[in-house]
Coordinates of C-alpha atoms in Angstrom, one line a residue:
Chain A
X1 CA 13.4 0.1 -21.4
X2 CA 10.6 2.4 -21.8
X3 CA 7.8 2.5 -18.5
X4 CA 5.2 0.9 -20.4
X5 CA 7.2 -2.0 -21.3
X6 CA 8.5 -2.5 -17.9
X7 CA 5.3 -2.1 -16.1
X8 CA 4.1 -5.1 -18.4
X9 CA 7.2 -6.9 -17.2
X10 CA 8.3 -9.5 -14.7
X11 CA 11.4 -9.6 -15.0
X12 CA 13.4 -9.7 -11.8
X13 CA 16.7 -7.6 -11.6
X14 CA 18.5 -6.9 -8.7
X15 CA 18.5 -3.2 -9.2
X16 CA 16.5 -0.5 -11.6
X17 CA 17.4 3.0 -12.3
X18 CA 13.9 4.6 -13.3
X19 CA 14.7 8.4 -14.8
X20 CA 11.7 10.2 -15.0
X21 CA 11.3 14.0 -14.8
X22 CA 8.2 14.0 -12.5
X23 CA 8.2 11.1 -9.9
X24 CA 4.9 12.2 -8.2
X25 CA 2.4 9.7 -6.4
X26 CA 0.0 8.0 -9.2
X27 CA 2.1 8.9 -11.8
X28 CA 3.6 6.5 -14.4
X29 CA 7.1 7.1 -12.9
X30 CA 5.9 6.3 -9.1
X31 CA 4.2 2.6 -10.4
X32 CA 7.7 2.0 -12.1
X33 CA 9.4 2.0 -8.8
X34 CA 6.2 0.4 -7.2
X35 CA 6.5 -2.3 -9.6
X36 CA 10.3 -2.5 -9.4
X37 CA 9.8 -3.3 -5.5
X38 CA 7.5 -5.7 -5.7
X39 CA 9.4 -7.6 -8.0
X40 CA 12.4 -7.5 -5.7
X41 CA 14.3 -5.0 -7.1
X42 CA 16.4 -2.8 -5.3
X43 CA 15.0 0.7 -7.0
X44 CA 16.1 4.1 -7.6
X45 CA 14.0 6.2 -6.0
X46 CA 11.8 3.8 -3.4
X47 CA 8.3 4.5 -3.5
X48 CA 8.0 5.5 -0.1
X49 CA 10.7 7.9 -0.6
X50 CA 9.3 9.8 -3.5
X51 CA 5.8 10.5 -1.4
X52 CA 7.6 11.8 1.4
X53 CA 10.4 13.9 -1.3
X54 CA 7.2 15.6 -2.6
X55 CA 5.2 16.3 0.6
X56 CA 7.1 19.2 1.8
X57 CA 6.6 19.1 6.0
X58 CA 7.8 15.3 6.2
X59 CA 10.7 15.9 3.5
X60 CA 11.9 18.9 5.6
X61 CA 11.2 16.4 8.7
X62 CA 13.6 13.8 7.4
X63 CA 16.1 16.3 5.8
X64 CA 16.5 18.0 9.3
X65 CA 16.7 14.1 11.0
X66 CA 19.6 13.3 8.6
X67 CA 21.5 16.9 9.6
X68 CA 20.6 18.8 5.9
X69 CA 20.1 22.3 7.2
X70 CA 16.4 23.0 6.7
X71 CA 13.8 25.7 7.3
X72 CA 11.6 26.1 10.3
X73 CA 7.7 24.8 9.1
X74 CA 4.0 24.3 10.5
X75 CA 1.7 22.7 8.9
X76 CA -1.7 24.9 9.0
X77 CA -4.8 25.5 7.8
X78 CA -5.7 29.0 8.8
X79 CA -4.5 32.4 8.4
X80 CA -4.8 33.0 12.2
X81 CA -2.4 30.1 13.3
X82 CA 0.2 30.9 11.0
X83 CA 0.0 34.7 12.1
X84 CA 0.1 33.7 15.6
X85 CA 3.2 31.9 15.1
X86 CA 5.1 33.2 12.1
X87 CA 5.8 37.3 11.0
X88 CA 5.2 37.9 7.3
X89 CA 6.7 37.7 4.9
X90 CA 5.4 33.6 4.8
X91 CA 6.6 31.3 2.5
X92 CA 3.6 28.7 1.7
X93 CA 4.2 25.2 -0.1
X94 CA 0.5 23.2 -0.6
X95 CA 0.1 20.2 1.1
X96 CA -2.8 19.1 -1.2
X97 CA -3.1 16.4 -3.7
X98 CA -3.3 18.5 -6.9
X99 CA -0.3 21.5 -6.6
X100 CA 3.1 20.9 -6.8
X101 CA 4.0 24.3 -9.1
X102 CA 6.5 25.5 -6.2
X103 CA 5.1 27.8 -3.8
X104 CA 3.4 31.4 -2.4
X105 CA 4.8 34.1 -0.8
X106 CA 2.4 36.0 1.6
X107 CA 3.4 40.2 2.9
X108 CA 0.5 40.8 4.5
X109 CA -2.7 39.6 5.7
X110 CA -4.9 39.8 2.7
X111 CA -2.2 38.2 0.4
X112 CA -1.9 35.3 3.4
X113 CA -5.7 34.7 2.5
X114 CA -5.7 34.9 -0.6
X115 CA -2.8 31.9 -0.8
X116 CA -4.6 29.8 1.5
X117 CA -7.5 30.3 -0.5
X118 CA -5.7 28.7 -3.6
X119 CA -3.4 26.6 -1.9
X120 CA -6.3 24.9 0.5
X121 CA -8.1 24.5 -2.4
X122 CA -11.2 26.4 -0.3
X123 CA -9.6 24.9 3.1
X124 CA -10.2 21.8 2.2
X125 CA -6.6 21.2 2.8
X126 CA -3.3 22.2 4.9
X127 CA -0.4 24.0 3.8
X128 CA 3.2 24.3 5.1
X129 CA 3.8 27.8 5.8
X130 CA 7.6 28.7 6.6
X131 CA 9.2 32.1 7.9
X132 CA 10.3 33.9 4.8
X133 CA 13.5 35.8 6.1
X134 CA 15.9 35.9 2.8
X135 CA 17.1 35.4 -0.9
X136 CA 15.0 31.8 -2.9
X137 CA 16.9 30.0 -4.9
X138 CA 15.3 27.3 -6.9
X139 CA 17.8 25.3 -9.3
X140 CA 17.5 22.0 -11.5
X141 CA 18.8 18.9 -9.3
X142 CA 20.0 16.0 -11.4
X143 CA 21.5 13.4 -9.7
X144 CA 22.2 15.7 -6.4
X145 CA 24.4 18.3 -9.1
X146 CA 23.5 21.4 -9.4
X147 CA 24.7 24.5 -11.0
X148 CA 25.1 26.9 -8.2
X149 CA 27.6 27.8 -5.4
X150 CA 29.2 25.4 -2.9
X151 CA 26.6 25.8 -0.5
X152 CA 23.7 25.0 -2.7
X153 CA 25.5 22.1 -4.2
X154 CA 25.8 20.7 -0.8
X155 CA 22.4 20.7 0.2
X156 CA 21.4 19.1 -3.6
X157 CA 24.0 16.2 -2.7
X158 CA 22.4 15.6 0.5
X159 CA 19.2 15.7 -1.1
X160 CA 20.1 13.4 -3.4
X161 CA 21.9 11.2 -1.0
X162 CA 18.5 10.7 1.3
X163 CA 15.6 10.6 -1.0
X164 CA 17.7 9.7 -4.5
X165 CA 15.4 11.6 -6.8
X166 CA 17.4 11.4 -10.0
X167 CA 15.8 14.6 -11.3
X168 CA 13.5 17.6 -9.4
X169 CA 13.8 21.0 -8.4
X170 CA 14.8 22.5 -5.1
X171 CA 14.4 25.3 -3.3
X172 CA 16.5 26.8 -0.8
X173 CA 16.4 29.7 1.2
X174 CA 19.4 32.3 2.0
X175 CA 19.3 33.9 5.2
X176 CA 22.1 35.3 6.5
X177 CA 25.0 34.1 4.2
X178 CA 23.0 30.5 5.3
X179 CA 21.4 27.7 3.4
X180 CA 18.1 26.0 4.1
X181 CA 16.6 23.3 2.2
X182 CA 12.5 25.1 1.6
X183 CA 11.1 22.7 -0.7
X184 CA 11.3 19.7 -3.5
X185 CA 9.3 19.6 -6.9
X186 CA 9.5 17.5 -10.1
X187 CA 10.7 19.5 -13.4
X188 CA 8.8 20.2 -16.3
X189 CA 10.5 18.0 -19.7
X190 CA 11.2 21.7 -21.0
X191 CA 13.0 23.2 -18.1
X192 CA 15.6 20.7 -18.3
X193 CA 19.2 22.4 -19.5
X194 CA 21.4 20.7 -21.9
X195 CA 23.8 20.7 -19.3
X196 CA 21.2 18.7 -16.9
X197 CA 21.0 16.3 -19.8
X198 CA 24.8 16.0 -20.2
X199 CA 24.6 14.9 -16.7
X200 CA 22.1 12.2 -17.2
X201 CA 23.4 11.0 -20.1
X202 CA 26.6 10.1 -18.0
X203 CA 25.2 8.8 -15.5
X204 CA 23.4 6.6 -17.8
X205 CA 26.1 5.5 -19.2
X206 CA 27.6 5.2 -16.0
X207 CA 25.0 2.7 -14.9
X208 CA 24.7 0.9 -18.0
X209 CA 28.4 -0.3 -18.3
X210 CA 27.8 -1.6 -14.9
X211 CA 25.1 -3.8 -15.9
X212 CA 22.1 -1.9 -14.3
X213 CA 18.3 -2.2 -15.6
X214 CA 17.4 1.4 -16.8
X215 CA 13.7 2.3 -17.3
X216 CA 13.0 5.5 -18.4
Chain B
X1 CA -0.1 6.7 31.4
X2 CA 0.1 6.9 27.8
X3 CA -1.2 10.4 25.8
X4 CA -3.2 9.5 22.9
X5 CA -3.9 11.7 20.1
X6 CA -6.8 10.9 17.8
X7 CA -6.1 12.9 14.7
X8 CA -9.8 13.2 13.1
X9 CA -11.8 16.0 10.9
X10 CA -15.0 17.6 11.3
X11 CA -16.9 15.2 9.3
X12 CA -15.8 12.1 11.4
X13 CA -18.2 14.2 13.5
X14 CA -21.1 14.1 11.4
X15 CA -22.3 11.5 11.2
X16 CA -24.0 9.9 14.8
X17 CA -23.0 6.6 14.7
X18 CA -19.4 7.7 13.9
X19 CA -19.6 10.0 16.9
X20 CA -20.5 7.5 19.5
X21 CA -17.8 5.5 18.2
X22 CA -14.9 8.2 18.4
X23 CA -16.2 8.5 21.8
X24 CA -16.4 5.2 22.8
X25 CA -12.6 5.2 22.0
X26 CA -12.0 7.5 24.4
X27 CA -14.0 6.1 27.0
X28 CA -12.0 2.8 26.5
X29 CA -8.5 5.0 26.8
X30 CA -9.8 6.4 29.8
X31 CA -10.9 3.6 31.6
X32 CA -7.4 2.1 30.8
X33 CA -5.8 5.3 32.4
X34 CA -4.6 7.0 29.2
X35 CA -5.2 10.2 27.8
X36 CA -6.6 10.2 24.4
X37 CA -7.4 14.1 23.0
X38 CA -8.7 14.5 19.6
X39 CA -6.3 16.3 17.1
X40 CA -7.4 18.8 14.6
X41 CA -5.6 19.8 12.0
X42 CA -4.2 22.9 13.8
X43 CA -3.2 20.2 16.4
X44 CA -0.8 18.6 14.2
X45 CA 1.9 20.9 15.6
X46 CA 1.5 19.4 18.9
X47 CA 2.2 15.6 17.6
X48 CA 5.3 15.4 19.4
X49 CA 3.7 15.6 22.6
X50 CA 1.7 12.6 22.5
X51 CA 3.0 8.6 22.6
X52 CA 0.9 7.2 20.2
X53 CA -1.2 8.8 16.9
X54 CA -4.7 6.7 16.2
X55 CA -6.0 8.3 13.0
X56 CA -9.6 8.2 12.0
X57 CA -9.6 10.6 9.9
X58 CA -9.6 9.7 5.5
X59 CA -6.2 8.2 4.7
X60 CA -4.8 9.1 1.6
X61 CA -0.7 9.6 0.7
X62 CA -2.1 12.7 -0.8
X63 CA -4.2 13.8 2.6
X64 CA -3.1 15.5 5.4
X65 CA -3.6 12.5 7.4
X66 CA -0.5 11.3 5.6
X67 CA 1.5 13.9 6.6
X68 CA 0.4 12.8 10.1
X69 CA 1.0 9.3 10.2
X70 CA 4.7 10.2 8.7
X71 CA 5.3 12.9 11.1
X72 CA 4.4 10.5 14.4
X73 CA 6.6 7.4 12.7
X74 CA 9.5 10.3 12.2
X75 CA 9.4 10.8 15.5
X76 CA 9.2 7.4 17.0
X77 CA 5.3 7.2 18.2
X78 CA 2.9 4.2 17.7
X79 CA 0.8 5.2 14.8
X80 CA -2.4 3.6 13.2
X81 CA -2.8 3.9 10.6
X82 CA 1.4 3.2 9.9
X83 CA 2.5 5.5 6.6
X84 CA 3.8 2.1 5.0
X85 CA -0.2 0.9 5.5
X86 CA -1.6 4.1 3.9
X87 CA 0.8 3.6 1.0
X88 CA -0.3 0.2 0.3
X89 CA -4.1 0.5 1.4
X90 CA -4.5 3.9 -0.3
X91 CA -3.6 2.4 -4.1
X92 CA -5.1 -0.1 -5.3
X93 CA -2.7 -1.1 -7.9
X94 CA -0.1 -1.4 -5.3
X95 CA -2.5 -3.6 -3.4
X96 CA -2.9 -5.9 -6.3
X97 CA 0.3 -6.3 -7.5
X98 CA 1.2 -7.6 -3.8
X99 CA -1.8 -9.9 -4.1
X100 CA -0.4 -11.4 -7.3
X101 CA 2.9 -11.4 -5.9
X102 CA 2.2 -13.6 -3.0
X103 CA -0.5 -15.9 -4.0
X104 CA -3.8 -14.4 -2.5
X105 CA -6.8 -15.2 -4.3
X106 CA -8.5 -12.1 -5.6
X107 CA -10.9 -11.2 -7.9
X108 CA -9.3 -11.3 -11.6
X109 CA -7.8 -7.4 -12.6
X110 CA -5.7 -6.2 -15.5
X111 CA -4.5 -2.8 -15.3
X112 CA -4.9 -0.2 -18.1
X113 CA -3.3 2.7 -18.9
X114 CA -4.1 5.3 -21.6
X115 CA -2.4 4.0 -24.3
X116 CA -4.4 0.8 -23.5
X117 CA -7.3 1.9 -24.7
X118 CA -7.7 1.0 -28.3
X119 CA -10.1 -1.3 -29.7
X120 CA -8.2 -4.3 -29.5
X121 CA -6.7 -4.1 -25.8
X122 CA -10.5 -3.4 -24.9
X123 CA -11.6 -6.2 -26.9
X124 CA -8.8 -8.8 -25.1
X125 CA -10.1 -7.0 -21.9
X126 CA -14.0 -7.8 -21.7
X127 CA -13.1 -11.5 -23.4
X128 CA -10.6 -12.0 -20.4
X129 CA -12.6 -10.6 -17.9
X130 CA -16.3 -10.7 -19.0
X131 CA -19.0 -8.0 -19.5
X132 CA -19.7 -6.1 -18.0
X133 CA -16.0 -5.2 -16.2
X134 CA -15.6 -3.2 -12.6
X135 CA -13.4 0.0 -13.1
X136 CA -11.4 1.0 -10.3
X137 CA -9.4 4.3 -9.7
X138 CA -6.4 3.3 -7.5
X139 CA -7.6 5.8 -4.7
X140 CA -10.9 4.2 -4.4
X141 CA -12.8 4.8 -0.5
X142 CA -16.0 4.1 0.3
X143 CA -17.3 2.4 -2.5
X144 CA -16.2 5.9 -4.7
X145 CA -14.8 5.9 -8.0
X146 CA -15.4 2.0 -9.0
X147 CA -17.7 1.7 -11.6
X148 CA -18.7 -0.8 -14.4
X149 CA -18.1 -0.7 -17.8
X150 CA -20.0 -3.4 -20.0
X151 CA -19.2 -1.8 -23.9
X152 CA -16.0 0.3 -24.7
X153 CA -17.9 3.4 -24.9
X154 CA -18.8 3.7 -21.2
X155 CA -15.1 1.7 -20.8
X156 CA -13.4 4.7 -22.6
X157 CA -15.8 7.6 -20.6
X158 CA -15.3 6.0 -17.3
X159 CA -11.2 5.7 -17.7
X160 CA -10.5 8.4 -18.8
X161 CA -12.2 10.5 -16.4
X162 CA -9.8 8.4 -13.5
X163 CA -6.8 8.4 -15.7
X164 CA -7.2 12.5 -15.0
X165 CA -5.3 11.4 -11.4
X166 CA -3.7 8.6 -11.6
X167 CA -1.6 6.6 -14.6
X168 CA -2.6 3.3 -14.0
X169 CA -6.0 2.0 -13.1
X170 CA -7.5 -1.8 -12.2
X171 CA -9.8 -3.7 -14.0
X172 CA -11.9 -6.6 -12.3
X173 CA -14.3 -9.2 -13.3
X174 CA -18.2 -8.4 -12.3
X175 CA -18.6 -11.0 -9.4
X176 CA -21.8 -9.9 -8.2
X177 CA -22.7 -10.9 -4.4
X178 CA -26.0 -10.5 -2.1
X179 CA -22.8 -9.7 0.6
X180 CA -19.2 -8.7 1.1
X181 CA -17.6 -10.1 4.1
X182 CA -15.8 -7.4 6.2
X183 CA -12.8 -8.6 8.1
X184 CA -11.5 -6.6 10.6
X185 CA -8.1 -7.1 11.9
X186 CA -5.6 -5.6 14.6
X187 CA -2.2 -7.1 14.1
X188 CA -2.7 -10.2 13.1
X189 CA -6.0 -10.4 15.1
X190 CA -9.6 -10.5 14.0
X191 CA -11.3 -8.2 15.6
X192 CA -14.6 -7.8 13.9
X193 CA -16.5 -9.6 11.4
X194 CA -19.4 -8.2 9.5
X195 CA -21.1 -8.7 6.3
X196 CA -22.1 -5.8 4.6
X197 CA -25.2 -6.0 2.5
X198 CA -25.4 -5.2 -1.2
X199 CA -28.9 -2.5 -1.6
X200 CA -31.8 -4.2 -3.3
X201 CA -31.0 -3.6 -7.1
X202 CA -27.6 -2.0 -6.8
X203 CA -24.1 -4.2 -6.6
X204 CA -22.1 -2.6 -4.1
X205 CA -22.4 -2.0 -0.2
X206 CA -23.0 2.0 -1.3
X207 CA -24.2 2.9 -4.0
X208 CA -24.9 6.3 -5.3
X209 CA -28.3 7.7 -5.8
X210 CA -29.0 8.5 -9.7
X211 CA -29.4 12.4 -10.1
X212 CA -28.7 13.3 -6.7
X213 CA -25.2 13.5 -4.7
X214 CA -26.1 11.2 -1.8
X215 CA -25.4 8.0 -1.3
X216 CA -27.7 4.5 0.0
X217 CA -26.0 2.2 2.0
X218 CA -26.5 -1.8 2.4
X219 CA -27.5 -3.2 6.0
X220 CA -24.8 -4.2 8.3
X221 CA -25.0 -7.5 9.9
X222 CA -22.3 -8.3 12.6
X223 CA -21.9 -11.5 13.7
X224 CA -19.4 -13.0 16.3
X225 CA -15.7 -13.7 15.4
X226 CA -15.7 -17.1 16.3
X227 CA -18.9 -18.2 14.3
X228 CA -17.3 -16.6 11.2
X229 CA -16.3 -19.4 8.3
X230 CA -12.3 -20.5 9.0
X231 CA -11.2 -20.1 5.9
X232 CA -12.6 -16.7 5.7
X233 CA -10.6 -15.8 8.6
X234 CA -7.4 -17.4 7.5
X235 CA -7.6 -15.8 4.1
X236 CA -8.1 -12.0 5.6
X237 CA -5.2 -12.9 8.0
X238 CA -2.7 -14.0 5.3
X239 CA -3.8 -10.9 3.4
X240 CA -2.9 -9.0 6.1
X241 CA -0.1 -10.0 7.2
X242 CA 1.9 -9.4 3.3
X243 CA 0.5 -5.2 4.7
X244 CA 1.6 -4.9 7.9
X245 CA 0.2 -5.4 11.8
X246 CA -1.9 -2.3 11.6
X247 CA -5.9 -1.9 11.8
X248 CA -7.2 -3.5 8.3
X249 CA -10.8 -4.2 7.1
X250 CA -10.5 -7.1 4.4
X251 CA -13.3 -7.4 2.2
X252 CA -14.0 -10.8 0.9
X253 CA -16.4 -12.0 -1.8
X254 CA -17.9 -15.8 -1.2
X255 CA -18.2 -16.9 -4.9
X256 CA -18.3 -20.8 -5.9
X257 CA -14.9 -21.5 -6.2
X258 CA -14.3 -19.9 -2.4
X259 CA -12.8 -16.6 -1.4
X260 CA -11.7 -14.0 -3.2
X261 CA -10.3 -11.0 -2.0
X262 CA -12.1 -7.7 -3.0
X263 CA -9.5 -5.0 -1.2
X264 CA -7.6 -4.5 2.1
X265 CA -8.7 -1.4 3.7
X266 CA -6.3 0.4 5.9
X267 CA -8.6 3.2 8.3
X268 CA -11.7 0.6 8.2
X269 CA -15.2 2.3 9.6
X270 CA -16.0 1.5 12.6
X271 CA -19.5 2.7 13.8
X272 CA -21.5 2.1 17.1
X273 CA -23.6 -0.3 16.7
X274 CA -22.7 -1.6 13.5
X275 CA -19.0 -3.5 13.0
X276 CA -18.9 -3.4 17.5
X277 CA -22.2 -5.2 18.3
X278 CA -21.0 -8.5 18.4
X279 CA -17.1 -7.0 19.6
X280 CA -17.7 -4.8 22.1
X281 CA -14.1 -5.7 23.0
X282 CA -12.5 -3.8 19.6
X283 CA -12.2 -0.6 21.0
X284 CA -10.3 -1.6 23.9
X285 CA -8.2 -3.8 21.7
X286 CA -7.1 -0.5 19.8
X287 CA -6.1 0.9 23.0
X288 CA -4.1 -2.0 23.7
X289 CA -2.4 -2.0 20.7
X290 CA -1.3 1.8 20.3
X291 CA -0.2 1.6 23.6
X292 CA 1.7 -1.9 23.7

């Protein structure tokens, strides 16, 4: 069923799968699951679970509560407080309601101020700066598989496992022969693989021969 | 002794009235024995070190004051406004689909998305809902970003500039009122009641001045809780109650056929000398409750 159609609907199902590539807040895909709830549907993802996946300090808050390793944050809003607490280099993810196109990497102090510039959007908001200490690696998560080693596909099944966003992007960070979870994004339509569609279209299927609504 | 943090922004400063308020807050924690410290946001850091989160600052799931009220309820603290609150308050749509879920008489709203708006879905629209129509963006505060719409020209220009943020957006029927009834409630409790004054010649309680970037606000008229209409306070309770047992301002139209719901607002204003005059007991109250 496509979103349009379902958001017109009220018809009650006891659970709905809604595939979307980019779940964010006031997006068509987030009023899908919205809708799904209120009609008493047990939905994949919840609504509160996509604001929180795409709002990097409380997804790294709850991944670190349910044991996924995770990287060290503050959430800030100068250049002074994050010098004063972390050494460049500085990984920054906005916390603002308009970027969600991965993140900045600061080396020094001009190149801090010139992200928080962008990211704040002119310090109107925070960002979540993190210690910046190894290797990023930022794959395709579709249904918490990924194609990347053990390590990363552990931390894309956890993912997946505590905030169920069907499809986004994570990044992780590599310090030490060590995995932390950095960030969460959605994925652009065109950055999908045909091997990330292979895996949708099984679990589609998947779903489907068990009787599930599907809206996407 | 509880520790109270009071997460805020500068603004919340600005203007006077506000002020006193956020001060007479802390004079009511203080005279209950608690600590209550205003947080920043390079405070937020420091969240783990208080008991309970009381946020004044603009809620939004896309604000940092989000990211607060999540942190806090993370970690276990009493927080108002609650994330699950925000969530609901902050969209409209949300709001409105709960409303029709569960019965509560609100002004009539269709939702429209961008596909909707072809001649004959605007046509079924206004002959549903009358002309002119209200336009609201899902994230509306403070009387921002609802405007009316009363041929499909201005219907198309206005929606599309909100369908820029958000996919769906709420459509109402023009119920035009002298007042609004503002409800305030602490779970499950009035608190405050207040009708706030539509401006001579505009139709709602702020309204923007044409040309320039400030706004002109109606009169607010507080009366006691108790002299307040029962139905009115049995209506913004119910409403409520389908949110959660946070700090709410209801806003109520009085038409002919009754009540009807405008919005639930999680973060209501609370200003000194305006929504307290009759309820000089309301900040206490808050106390109570973030510390209970």
């Amino acid at each position: 069923m496509k979103p349009e159609e379902f958001l017109k609907s009220s018809i009650t199902e006891d659970f709905t799968l809604n595939i979307n590539n980019d779940y964010r807040y006031l997006k068509t895909a987030y009023y899908v699951s919205i809708h799904a709830e209120t009609l008493g549907s047990t939905v994949i993802p919840r609504g509160e679970d996509i604001i929180a996946a795409y709002r990097t300090p409380i997804m790294l808050l709850k991944a670190s509560k349910a044991g996924i390793p995770a990287i060290s944050y503050i959430v800030a809003s100068s250049v002074k407080q994050i010098m004063s607490e972390i050494d460049f280099p500085v990984l920054l993810f906005a916390v603002n309601p308009f970027s969600y196109d991965g993140y900045k990497t600061a080396k020094n102090r001009s190149g801090l101020y010139r992200a928080l510039k962008s990211l704040e959007m002119n310090y109107k908001f925070t960002v979540c700066a993190q210690p910046l200490r190894g290797e990023m690696i930022s794959t395709n998560c579709i249904f918490g598989k990924c194609d990347q080693d053990n390590q990363v596909k552990r931390i894309a099944e956890q993912v997946y496992e505590l905030f169920k966003i069907p499809i986004c992007k994570i990044h992780v960070q590599r310090v030490k022969d060590v995995d932390y979870l950095c960030g969460l994004q959605p994925l652009k339509k065109q950055e999908l693989s045909p091997r990330d569609l292979e895996i949708i279209s099984d679990e589609v299927s998947r779903m489907s021969s068990q009787g599930e609504r599907l809206v996407g | 002794m509880a520790r109270i943090a009071c997460f805020v922004e500068k603004y919340n400063f600005s203007d006077p009235r506000e002020d006193r308020a956020l001060r007479n807050f802390k004079a009511a924690a203080h005279s209950l024995g608690h600590q209550f410290d205003f947080m920043f946001r390079e405070h937020i850091p420091q969240i783990p070190k208080y008991d309970a989160v009381f946020i004044r600052a603009t809620t939004d799931p896309l604000y940092t004051a989000y990211v607060v009220s999540k942190t806090a309820s993370e970690l276990g603290l009493n927080v108002v406004d609650d994330p699950r609150s925000i969530q609901i308050c902050g969209n409209k749509v949300h709001q409105y689909e709960l409303f029709k879920k569960h019965g509560i008489p609100h002004i009539p709203t269709a939702f429209v998305t961008n596909q909707d708006l072809h001649h004959r879905k605007l046509i079924q629209i206004f002959r549903e809902l009358g002309k002119p129509v209200v336009i609201k963006a899902p994230y509306t505060s403070f009387s921002r970003y609802v405007e009316k719409a009363a041929c499909e020209t201005s219907f198309r220009e206005v929606a599309r500039r909100f369908l820029k943020k958000s996919d769906i957006l709420a459509v109402q029927q023009f119920m035009p009122t002298a007042f609004d009834w503002r409800v305030g409630v602490l779970n499950g409790e009035i608190l405050y009641v207040c009708k706030y004054m539509i401006p001579k010649g505009r139709w709602k309680h702020g309204a923007k001045r044409r040309g320039k970037p400030t706004f002109v606000w109606g009169r607010t008229v507080a009366l006691k809780k108790q002299n307040a209409p029962l139905t009115l306070r049995e209506i913004a309770l119910r409403t409520c109650s389908i949110i959660g047992n946070g700090l709410y301002g209801v806003d109520i139209k009085e038409v002919s056929s009754g009540y009807v719901v405008v919005e639930v607002n999680d973060n209501p204003s609370i200003y000194a000398g305006y929504e307290d005059l009759r309820n000089q007991d309301l900040y206490q109250k808050v106390i109570h409750h973030l510390v209970d």
